[in-house]
Amino acid sequence: MQMISINYILECINDEKNYFGDIWANCLNNKKRFNRSKLKEILKKMEELGHIKKHGYKNDAYYVKHYHYSLEEHVGFINNLIFTYESGITTSLKNFENKKIFSDISKDLTARKFNKNTKTNYESLLTNMTNMFELASSILWTIENTDDDELKKELKNCFKQINEFMDETNQRLLEGRKTNERILLQKDFSSKIPKAGHLKI
């Protein structure tokens, strides 16, 4: 996975219509163009987090920077995302509590064998965790870049809620597990955390 700066992607997007080809031509990844599929993935995540909005369809589609029209709309949008990701994480956790996730873990932790039927649930858990961490990173970026004190206050509460939920998730996931499994889970858990203001794609 790669760290992608939210700010940099937004700098590559003008205030007017931005077609994919234009964004691809303007955005560079370490002085090289992004892989097209990677850039599409980044733009999809930026849209999911509310930073940009896609208009149109297929070849006629274009992106614009998205600005929420009210405090209530913005906070409501964030709370809906939190609820969606919390629900996905909680559902996956229920399938793991009091169960071994891995039937075998090598001594150097480079190989692991999943227990029957756990791989899909585990991947779903990691996906939702990644989404939640990216949302937290996005919230920190917004707090840093907005002049709206009321919005900052509300978003700080949202960030606190995410932190408390993820701490609880960590405890539930690791409780009662053996050392090797705990180390592996913590490694996977921490590898999903981006720097503030970044996505991990």
PDB file of C-alpha atoms in Angstrom:
ATOM      1  CA  MET A   1       0.000   0.000   0.000  1.00  0.00           C
ATOM      2  CA  GLN A   2       1.088   3.565  -0.668  1.00  0.00           C
ATOM      3  CA  MET A   3       0.590   6.863   1.200  1.00  0.00           C
ATOM      4  CA  ILE A   4      -1.310   9.399  -0.894  1.00  0.00           C
ATOM      5  CA  SER A   5      -1.628  13.036   0.204  1.00  0.00           C
ATOM      6  CA  ILE A   6      -5.218  14.316   0.200  1.00  0.00           C
ATOM      7  CA  ASN A   7      -3.913  17.848  -0.216  1.00  0.00           C
ATOM      8  CA  TYR A   8      -1.805  16.949  -3.247  1.00  0.00           C
ATOM      9  CA  ILE A   9      -4.699  15.282  -5.066  1.00  0.00           C
ATOM     10  CA  LEU A  10      -6.897  18.319  -4.421  1.00  0.00           C
ATOM     11  CA  GLU A  11      -4.140  20.602  -5.746  1.00  0.00           C
ATOM     12  CA  CYS A  12      -4.203  18.610  -9.000  1.00  0.00           C
ATOM     13  CA  ILE A  13      -7.940  19.318  -9.395  1.00  0.00           C
ATOM     14  CA  ASN A  14      -9.129  22.707 -10.637  1.00  0.00           C
ATOM     15  CA  ASP A  15     -12.247  24.409  -9.332  1.00  0.00           C
ATOM     16  CA  GLU A  16     -14.096  23.674 -12.589  1.00  0.00           C
ATOM     17  CA  LYS A  17     -14.701  20.453 -14.546  1.00  0.00           C
ATOM     18  CA  ASN A  18     -11.846  17.961 -14.300  1.00  0.00           C
ATOM     19  CA  TYR A  19     -11.901  15.026 -16.700  1.00  0.00           C
ATOM     20  CA  PHE A  20      -9.965  11.925 -15.735  1.00  0.00           C
ATOM     21  CA  GLY A  21      -7.382  12.410 -18.492  1.00  0.00           C
ATOM     22  CA  ASP A  22      -6.609  15.932 -17.275  1.00  0.00           C
ATOM     23  CA  ILE A  23      -6.185  14.792 -13.667  1.00  0.00           C
ATOM     24  CA  TRP A  24      -3.978  11.913 -14.812  1.00  0.00           C
ATOM     25  CA  ALA A  25      -1.819  14.372 -16.782  1.00  0.00           C
ATOM     26  CA  ASN A  26      -1.485  16.778 -13.829  1.00  0.00           C
ATOM     27  CA  CYS A  27      -0.985  14.351 -10.910  1.00  0.00           C
ATOM     28  CA  LEU A  28       2.459  12.830 -10.550  1.00  0.00           C
ATOM     29  CA  ASN A  29       3.556   9.996  -8.294  1.00  0.00           C
ATOM     30  CA  ASN A  30       7.263  10.446  -7.452  1.00  0.00           C
ATOM     31  CA  LYS A  31       7.730  12.453 -10.693  1.00  0.00           C
ATOM     32  CA  LYS A  32       5.975   9.724 -12.715  1.00  0.00           C
ATOM     33  CA  ARG A  33       2.358   9.424 -13.784  1.00  0.00           C
ATOM     34  CA  PHE A  34       0.065   7.359 -11.617  1.00  0.00           C
ATOM     35  CA  ASN A  35      -1.027   4.024 -12.973  1.00  0.00           C
ATOM     36  CA  ARG A  36      -4.504   4.756 -14.378  1.00  0.00           C
ATOM     37  CA  SER A  37      -6.241   2.097 -12.300  1.00  0.00           C
ATOM     38  CA  LYS A  38      -4.464   3.346  -9.144  1.00  0.00           C
ATOM     39  CA  LEU A  39      -5.574   6.922  -9.837  1.00  0.00           C
ATOM     40  CA  LYS A  40      -9.164   5.755 -10.385  1.00  0.00           C
ATOM     41  CA  GLU A  41      -8.986   4.002  -7.008  1.00  0.00           C
ATOM     42  CA  ILE A  42      -7.680   7.193  -5.376  1.00  0.00           C
ATOM     43  CA  LEU A  43     -10.410   9.336  -6.933  1.00  0.00           C
ATOM     44  CA  LYS A  44     -13.064   6.838  -5.857  1.00  0.00           C
ATOM     45  CA  LYS A  45     -11.798   7.045  -2.266  1.00  0.00           C
ATOM     46  CA  MET A  46     -11.624  10.853  -2.407  1.00  0.00           C
ATOM     47  CA  GLU A  47     -15.249  10.882  -3.560  1.00  0.00           C
ATOM     48  CA  GLU A  48     -16.291   8.411  -0.859  1.00  0.00           C
ATOM     49  CA  LEU A  49     -14.756  10.705   1.773  1.00  0.00           C
ATOM     50  CA  GLY A  50     -16.548  13.752   0.348  1.00  0.00           C
ATOM     51  CA  HIS A  51     -13.552  15.697  -0.985  1.00  0.00           C
ATOM     52  CA  ILE A  52     -14.617  15.535  -4.633  1.00  0.00           C
ATOM     53  CA  LYS A  53     -17.791  14.741  -6.535  1.00  0.00           C
ATOM     54  CA  LYS A  54     -18.141  12.869  -9.809  1.00  0.00           C
ATOM     55  CA  HIS A  55     -20.629  14.092 -12.410  1.00  0.00           C
ATOM     56  CA  GLY A  56     -21.673  12.413 -15.628  1.00  0.00           C
ATOM     57  CA  TYR A  57     -21.024   8.899 -16.866  1.00  0.00           C
ATOM     58  CA  LYS A  58     -18.136   7.004 -18.494  1.00  0.00           C
ATOM     59  CA  ASN A  59     -16.211   9.169 -21.017  1.00  0.00           C
ATOM     60  CA  ASP A  60     -18.331  12.233 -20.193  1.00  0.00           C
ATOM     61  CA  ALA A  61     -17.671  11.968 -16.454  1.00  0.00           C
ATOM     62  CA  TYR A  62     -15.766  14.732 -14.688  1.00  0.00           C
ATOM     63  CA  TYR A  63     -14.820  15.622 -11.110  1.00  0.00           C
ATOM     64  CA  VAL A  64     -15.181  18.809  -9.096  1.00  0.00           C
ATOM     65  CA  LYS A  65     -14.092  19.705  -5.590  1.00  0.00           C
ATOM     66  CA  HIS A  66     -17.043  19.097  -3.301  1.00  0.00           C
ATOM     67  CA  TYR A  67     -17.996  21.561  -0.621  1.00  0.00           C
ATOM     68  CA  HIS A  68     -20.740  20.733   1.853  1.00  0.00           C
ATOM     69  CA  TYR A  69     -23.401  23.403   2.011  1.00  0.00           C
ATOM     70  CA  SER A  70     -24.000  23.426   5.765  1.00  0.00           C
ATOM     71  CA  LEU A  71     -22.484  22.311   9.049  1.00  0.00           C
ATOM     72  CA  GLU A  72     -25.322  19.839   9.554  1.00  0.00           C
ATOM     73  CA  GLU A  73     -24.827  18.299   6.104  1.00  0.00           C
ATOM     74  CA  HIS A  74     -21.087  17.940   6.588  1.00  0.00           C
ATOM     75  CA  VAL A  75     -21.283  16.390  10.056  1.00  0.00           C
ATOM     76  CA  GLY A  76     -24.190  14.173   9.000  1.00  0.00           C
ATOM     77  CA  PHE A  77     -22.141  12.911   6.059  1.00  0.00           C
ATOM     78  CA  ILE A  78     -19.225  12.035   8.380  1.00  0.00           C
ATOM     79  CA  ASN A  79     -21.498  10.345  10.919  1.00  0.00           C
ATOM     80  CA  ASN A  80     -23.069   8.201   8.185  1.00  0.00           C
ATOM     81  CA  LEU A  81     -19.613   6.994   7.146  1.00  0.00           C
ATOM     82  CA  ILE A  82     -18.664   6.252  10.754  1.00  0.00           C
ATOM     83  CA  PHE A  83     -21.857   4.224  11.230  1.00  0.00           C
ATOM     84  CA  THR A  84     -21.272   2.280   7.992  1.00  0.00           C
ATOM     85  CA  TYR A  85     -17.679   1.379   8.873  1.00  0.00           C
ATOM     86  CA  GLU A  86     -18.523   0.580  12.501  1.00  0.00           C
ATOM     87  CA  SER A  87     -21.271  -1.791  11.344  1.00  0.00           C
ATOM     88  CA  GLY A  88     -18.894  -3.605   8.981  1.00  0.00           C
ATOM     89  CA  ILE A  89     -16.217  -3.970  11.666  1.00  0.00           C
ATOM     90  CA  THR A  90     -18.702  -5.120  14.320  1.00  0.00           C
ATOM     91  CA  THR A  91     -20.170  -7.759  11.994  1.00  0.00           C
ATOM     92  CA  SER A  92     -16.727  -9.166  11.208  1.00  0.00           C
ATOM     93  CA  LEU A  93     -15.673  -9.147  14.869  1.00  0.00           C
ATOM     94  CA  LYS A  94     -18.674 -11.243  15.883  1.00  0.00           C
ATOM     95  CA  ASN A  95     -17.413 -13.978  13.579  1.00  0.00           C
ATOM     96  CA  PHE A  96     -13.969 -13.970  15.254  1.00  0.00           C
ATOM     97  CA  GLU A  97     -14.730 -13.690  18.952  1.00  0.00           C
ATOM     98  CA  ASN A  98     -13.763 -16.881  20.794  1.00  0.00           C
ATOM     99  CA  LYS A  99     -12.432 -18.369  17.529  1.00  0.00           C
ATOM    100  CA  LYS A 100      -8.948 -18.804  16.127  1.00  0.00           C
ATOM    101  CA  ILE A 101      -8.445 -16.835  12.922  1.00  0.00           C
ATOM    102  CA  PHE A 102      -5.301 -18.695  11.857  1.00  0.00           C
ATOM    103  CA  SER A 103      -4.799 -22.451  12.025  1.00  0.00           C
ATOM    104  CA  ASP A 104      -1.039 -22.058  11.534  1.00  0.00           C
ATOM    105  CA  ILE A 105       1.499 -19.210  11.794  1.00  0.00           C
ATOM    106  CA  SER A 106       5.154 -19.659  10.854  1.00  0.00           C
ATOM    107  CA  LYS A 107       7.850 -18.703  13.358  1.00  0.00           C
ATOM    108  CA  ASP A 108       8.910 -15.615  11.392  1.00  0.00           C
ATOM    109  CA  LEU A 109       5.268 -14.583  10.823  1.00  0.00           C
ATOM    110  CA  THR A 110       5.741 -14.424   7.040  1.00  0.00           C
ATOM    111  CA  ALA A 111       3.275 -17.231   6.395  1.00  0.00           C
ATOM    112  CA  ARG A 112      -0.082 -17.943   7.917  1.00  0.00           C
ATOM    113  CA  LYS A 113      -2.862 -20.353   7.178  1.00  0.00           C
ATOM    114  CA  PHE A 114      -6.430 -19.280   7.801  1.00  0.00           C
ATOM    115  CA  ASN A 115      -8.920 -21.421   9.604  1.00  0.00           C
ATOM    116  CA  LYS A 116     -11.758 -22.610   7.412  1.00  0.00           C
ATOM    117  CA  ASN A 117     -14.187 -19.829   6.366  1.00  0.00           C
ATOM    118  CA  THR A 118     -12.296 -17.020   8.176  1.00  0.00           C
ATOM    119  CA  LYS A 119     -10.332 -15.512   5.266  1.00  0.00           C
ATOM    120  CA  THR A 120     -13.279 -13.606   3.724  1.00  0.00           C
ATOM    121  CA  ASN A 121     -14.396 -12.212   7.088  1.00  0.00           C
ATOM    122  CA  TYR A 122     -10.842 -11.198   7.972  1.00  0.00           C
ATOM    123  CA  GLU A 123     -10.362  -9.368   4.671  1.00  0.00           C
ATOM    124  CA  SER A 124     -13.691  -7.601   5.235  1.00  0.00           C
ATOM    125  CA  LEU A 125     -12.514  -6.572   8.706  1.00  0.00           C
ATOM    126  CA  LEU A 126      -9.236  -5.152   7.342  1.00  0.00           C
ATOM    127  CA  THR A 127     -11.068  -3.303   4.546  1.00  0.00           C
ATOM    128  CA  ASN A 128     -13.451  -1.639   6.991  1.00  0.00           C
ATOM    129  CA  MET A 129     -10.576  -0.831   9.357  1.00  0.00           C
ATOM    130  CA  THR A 130      -8.688   0.800   6.481  1.00  0.00           C
ATOM    131  CA  ASN A 131     -11.798   2.811   5.615  1.00  0.00           C
ATOM    132  CA  MET A 132     -12.157   3.967   9.212  1.00  0.00           C
ATOM    133  CA  PHE A 133      -8.504   4.966   9.543  1.00  0.00           C
ATOM    134  CA  GLU A 134      -8.682   6.879   6.250  1.00  0.00           C
ATOM    135  CA  LEU A 135     -11.812   8.647   7.461  1.00  0.00           C
ATOM    136  CA  ALA A 136      -9.967   9.660  10.646  1.00  0.00           C
ATOM    137  CA  SER A 137      -7.066  10.920   8.521  1.00  0.00           C
ATOM    138  CA  SER A 138      -9.504  12.869   6.329  1.00  0.00           C
ATOM    139  CA  ILE A 139     -11.153  14.418   9.392  1.00  0.00           C
ATOM    140  CA  LEU A 140      -7.755  15.591  10.680  1.00  0.00           C
ATOM    141  CA  TRP A 141      -7.032  17.143   7.274  1.00  0.00           C
ATOM    142  CA  THR A 142     -10.371  19.006   7.337  1.00  0.00           C
ATOM    143  CA  ILE A 143      -9.789  20.244  10.893  1.00  0.00           C
ATOM    144  CA  GLU A 144      -6.407  21.572   9.812  1.00  0.00           C
ATOM    145  CA  ASN A 145      -7.745  23.265   6.661  1.00  0.00           C
ATOM    146  CA  THR A 146     -11.064  24.786   7.725  1.00  0.00           C
ATOM    147  CA  ASP A 147     -11.668  28.201   9.289  1.00  0.00           C
ATOM    148  CA  ASP A 148     -15.047  27.109  10.657  1.00  0.00           C
ATOM    149  CA  ASP A 149     -14.580  26.776  14.443  1.00  0.00           C
ATOM    150  CA  GLU A 150     -17.946  25.066  14.922  1.00  0.00           C
ATOM    151  CA  LEU A 151     -17.082  22.480  12.269  1.00  0.00           C
ATOM    152  CA  LYS A 152     -13.698  21.890  13.932  1.00  0.00           C
ATOM    153  CA  LYS A 153     -15.441  21.268  17.243  1.00  0.00           C
ATOM    154  CA  GLU A 154     -17.888  18.759  15.730  1.00  0.00           C
ATOM    155  CA  LEU A 155     -15.186  16.954  13.771  1.00  0.00           C
ATOM    156  CA  LYS A 156     -12.993  16.650  16.860  1.00  0.00           C
ATOM    157  CA  ASN A 157     -15.921  14.846  18.521  1.00  0.00           C
ATOM    158  CA  CYS A 158     -16.195  12.548  15.479  1.00  0.00           C
ATOM    159  CA  PHE A 159     -12.470  11.830  15.655  1.00  0.00           C
ATOM    160  CA  LYS A 160     -12.730  11.034  19.358  1.00  0.00           C
ATOM    161  CA  GLN A 161     -15.600   8.638  18.648  1.00  0.00           C
ATOM    162  CA  ILE A 162     -13.527   6.837  16.004  1.00  0.00           C
ATOM    163  CA  ASN A 163     -10.528   6.541  18.360  1.00  0.00           C
ATOM    164  CA  GLU A 164     -12.639   5.082  21.155  1.00  0.00           C
ATOM    165  CA  PHE A 165     -14.311   2.594  18.818  1.00  0.00           C
ATOM    166  CA  MET A 166     -11.019   1.458  17.288  1.00  0.00           C
ATOM    167  CA  ASP A 167      -9.421   1.044  20.728  1.00  0.00           C
ATOM    168  CA  GLU A 168     -12.361  -1.137  21.725  1.00  0.00           C
ATOM    169  CA  THR A 169     -12.049  -3.079  18.459  1.00  0.00           C
ATOM    170  CA  ASN A 170      -8.357  -3.705  19.146  1.00  0.00           C
ATOM    171  CA  GLN A 171      -9.118  -5.027  22.616  1.00  0.00           C
ATOM    172  CA  ARG A 172     -11.896  -7.315  21.389  1.00  0.00           C
ATOM    173  CA  LEU A 173      -9.805  -8.634  18.518  1.00  0.00           C
ATOM    174  CA  LEU A 174      -6.745  -9.436  20.661  1.00  0.00           C
ATOM    175  CA  GLU A 175      -8.440 -10.662  23.837  1.00  0.00           C
ATOM    176  CA  GLY A 176      -7.510 -14.219  24.803  1.00  0.00           C
ATOM    177  CA  ARG A 177      -5.239 -14.818  21.799  1.00  0.00           C
ATOM    178  CA  LYS A 178      -1.779 -16.419  21.846  1.00  0.00           C
ATOM    179  CA  THR A 179       1.359 -14.316  21.371  1.00  0.00           C
ATOM    180  CA  ASN A 180       2.035 -15.146  17.689  1.00  0.00           C
ATOM    181  CA  GLU A 181      -1.543 -14.454  16.704  1.00  0.00           C
ATOM    182  CA  ARG A 182      -1.597 -11.193  18.678  1.00  0.00           C
ATOM    183  CA  ILE A 183       1.640 -10.003  17.023  1.00  0.00           C
ATOM    184  CA  LEU A 184       0.328 -10.829  13.562  1.00  0.00           C
ATOM    185  CA  LEU A 185      -3.032  -9.140  14.173  1.00  0.00           C
ATOM    186  CA  GLN A 186      -1.384  -6.012  15.593  1.00  0.00           C
ATOM    187  CA  LYS A 187       0.949  -5.901  12.589  1.00  0.00           C
ATOM    188  CA  ASP A 188      -1.972  -6.096  10.148  1.00  0.00           C
ATOM    189  CA  PHE A 189      -3.937  -3.604  12.266  1.00  0.00           C
ATOM    190  CA  SER A 190      -1.171  -0.973  12.400  1.00  0.00           C
ATOM    191  CA  SER A 191      -0.252  -1.380   8.709  1.00  0.00           C
ATOM    192  CA  LYS A 192      -3.642   0.101   7.784  1.00  0.00           C
ATOM    193  CA  ILE A 193      -3.047   3.428   9.578  1.00  0.00           C
ATOM    194  CA  PRO A 194      -2.102   6.315   7.244  1.00  0.00           C
ATOM    195  CA  LYS A 195      -0.391   9.536   8.279  1.00  0.00           C
ATOM    196  CA  ALA A 196      -2.763  12.393   9.052  1.00  0.00           C
ATOM    197  CA  GLY A 197      -4.056  13.964   5.846  1.00  0.00           C
ATOM    198  CA  HIS A 198      -3.172  10.901   3.762  1.00  0.00           C
ATOM    199  CA  LEU A 199      -4.856   7.848   2.268  1.00  0.00           C
ATOM    200  CA  LYS A 200      -3.278   4.396   2.247  1.00  0.00           C
ATOM    201  CA  ILE A 201      -4.039   2.806  -1.117  1.00  0.00           C
TER     202      ILE A 201
END
